[in-house]
């Protein structure tokens, strides 16, 4: 189950945020999609207008993807979401083969040269 959930989330993020194709929202999101990002309302119907409003320079890069049971976590970089690139962990709960719930944690990217460890965030 974890592998199919992982594949679902990868497909959705790739299609919606990289290709900017929101046609899969109606088939890949639950009718009662719960959103925990404070800027986005509940319901899958909020996704297409949000994606349409993204600036032309917006880019999403997917990094690590970890799945455990019905949860899938994705470490990614959003460029153009705000004034500086943002590093995020998006957490999705999958139910009945659809995205049912979403949380995220985001922070501005700090270049490796400016971190105490010298390691990059992404």
CSV table of C-alpha atoms in Angstrom, one decimal:
chain,number,residue,atom,x,y,z
A,1,UNK,CA,0.0,0.0,0.0
A,2,UNK,CA,2.8,2.5,0.8
A,3,UNK,CA,4.3,2.0,-2.6
A,4,UNK,CA,1.0,2.8,-4.4
A,5,UNK,CA,0.4,5.8,-2.1
A,6,UNK,CA,3.9,7.0,-2.9
A,7,UNK,CA,3.4,6.6,-6.6
A,8,UNK,CA,0.0,8.5,-6.4
A,9,UNK,CA,1.6,11.5,-4.6
A,10,UNK,CA,4.5,11.6,-7.0
A,11,UNK,CA,2.1,11.6,-10.0
A,12,UNK,CA,0.0,14.3,-8.5
A,13,UNK,CA,2.9,16.6,-7.6
A,14,UNK,CA,4.6,16.1,-10.9
A,15,UNK,CA,1.4,16.7,-12.9
A,16,UNK,CA,-0.1,19.6,-10.9
A,17,UNK,CA,3.0,21.6,-9.9
A,18,UNK,CA,5.6,20.7,-12.6
A,19,UNK,CA,3.4,20.3,-15.6
A,20,UNK,CA,0.7,22.6,-14.2
A,21,UNK,CA,-2.0,20.3,-15.3
A,22,UNK,CA,-4.9,20.3,-12.8
A,23,UNK,CA,-7.2,18.0,-14.8
A,24,UNK,CA,-6.3,15.1,-12.4
A,25,UNK,CA,-7.6,17.0,-9.3
A,26,UNK,CA,-11.1,15.7,-9.8
A,27,UNK,CA,-9.9,12.1,-10.0
A,28,UNK,CA,-7.0,12.1,-7.6
A,29,UNK,CA,-8.3,14.2,-4.7
A,30,UNK,CA,-11.0,13.2,-2.2
A,31,UNK,CA,-14.3,15.0,-2.3
A,32,UNK,CA,-13.7,16.0,1.3
A,33,UNK,CA,-10.0,17.0,0.9
A,34,UNK,CA,-8.7,18.5,4.2
A,35,UNK,CA,-6.1,21.3,4.0
A,36,UNK,CA,-3.9,22.3,6.9
A,37,UNK,CA,-1.9,25.1,5.1
A,38,UNK,CA,-3.3,28.3,6.6
A,39,UNK,CA,-3.5,30.0,3.2
A,40,UNK,CA,-5.4,27.4,1.3
A,41,UNK,CA,-9.1,26.5,2.0
A,42,UNK,CA,-10.4,22.9,2.4
A,43,UNK,CA,-11.7,21.1,-0.7
A,44,UNK,CA,-10.0,20.1,-3.9
A,45,UNK,CA,-11.8,22.9,-5.8
A,46,UNK,CA,-9.2,25.3,-4.4
A,47,UNK,CA,-6.3,23.6,-6.1
A,48,UNK,CA,-6.9,24.6,-9.8
A,49,UNK,CA,-7.2,28.4,-9.2
A,50,UNK,CA,-4.2,28.3,-6.9
A,51,UNK,CA,-2.1,26.7,-9.6
A,52,UNK,CA,-3.4,29.0,-12.3
A,53,UNK,CA,-2.4,32.0,-10.1
A,54,UNK,CA,1.2,30.9,-9.8
A,55,UNK,CA,3.7,33.2,-11.5
A,56,UNK,CA,5.4,32.1,-14.8
A,57,UNK,CA,8.7,31.7,-13.0
A,58,UNK,CA,7.3,29.3,-10.5
A,59,UNK,CA,9.2,25.9,-10.3
A,60,UNK,CA,8.8,22.8,-8.1
A,61,UNK,CA,11.6,20.3,-7.6
A,62,UNK,CA,10.8,17.0,-5.8
A,63,UNK,CA,13.5,15.5,-3.5
A,64,UNK,CA,13.1,12.6,-1.1
A,65,UNK,CA,9.8,10.8,-0.9
A,66,UNK,CA,9.0,8.6,2.1
A,67,UNK,CA,5.8,6.6,2.6
A,68,UNK,CA,4.5,4.8,5.6
A,69,UNK,CA,1.0,3.3,5.6
A,70,UNK,CA,-1.4,6.0,4.5
A,71,UNK,CA,1.1,8.9,4.9
A,72,UNK,CA,3.5,10.2,2.2
A,73,UNK,CA,6.1,12.9,2.9
A,74,UNK,CA,7.9,14.8,0.2
A,75,UNK,CA,10.9,17.0,0.6
A,76,UNK,CA,10.9,19.7,-2.1
A,77,UNK,CA,11.9,23.1,-3.3
A,78,UNK,CA,9.4,25.8,-4.4
A,79,UNK,CA,10.9,28.6,-6.4
A,80,UNK,CA,8.7,31.5,-7.2
A,81,UNK,CA,6.2,30.7,-4.4
A,82,UNK,CA,7.6,33.7,-2.5
A,83,UNK,CA,10.4,36.2,-2.9
A,84,UNK,CA,13.0,33.5,-2.1
A,85,UNK,CA,13.1,29.7,-2.8
A,86,UNK,CA,11.2,27.7,-0.1
A,87,UNK,CA,12.2,24.3,1.1
A,88,UNK,CA,9.2,22.2,2.2
A,89,UNK,CA,8.0,18.9,3.5
A,90,UNK,CA,4.6,18.2,2.2
A,91,UNK,CA,2.7,15.5,4.1
A,92,UNK,CA,-0.3,13.8,2.4
A,93,UNK,CA,-2.7,11.3,3.9
A,94,UNK,CA,-4.1,8.9,1.2
A,95,UNK,CA,-7.5,7.3,1.6
A,96,UNK,CA,-9.3,5.0,-0.9
A,97,UNK,CA,-6.6,5.7,-3.5
A,98,UNK,CA,-7.0,9.5,-3.3
A,99,UNK,CA,-5.3,12.5,-1.6
A,100,UNK,CA,-7.5,13.1,1.5
A,101,UNK,CA,-5.4,15.4,3.6
A,102,UNK,CA,-2.4,17.7,3.4
A,103,UNK,CA,0.0,19.4,5.8
A,104,UNK,CA,3.2,21.3,5.0
A,105,UNK,CA,6.2,22.9,6.7
A,106,UNK,CA,8.0,25.5,4.7
A,107,UNK,CA,11.0,27.7,5.3
A,108,UNK,CA,13.1,30.0,3.1
A,109,UNK,CA,16.1,28.2,1.6
A,110,UNK,CA,19.5,29.2,3.1
A,111,UNK,CA,22.5,28.7,0.8
A,112,UNK,CA,25.0,26.0,2.0
A,113,UNK,CA,27.6,28.7,2.3
A,114,UNK,CA,25.5,30.5,4.9
A,115,UNK,CA,24.6,27.4,7.1
A,116,UNK,CA,26.5,26.5,10.2
A,117,UNK,CA,27.2,23.0,8.8
A,118,UNK,CA,28.0,24.0,5.3
A,119,UNK,CA,25.3,21.5,4.1
A,120,UNK,CA,22.6,22.5,1.7
A,121,UNK,CA,18.9,22.3,2.8
A,122,UNK,CA,17.9,20.5,-0.4
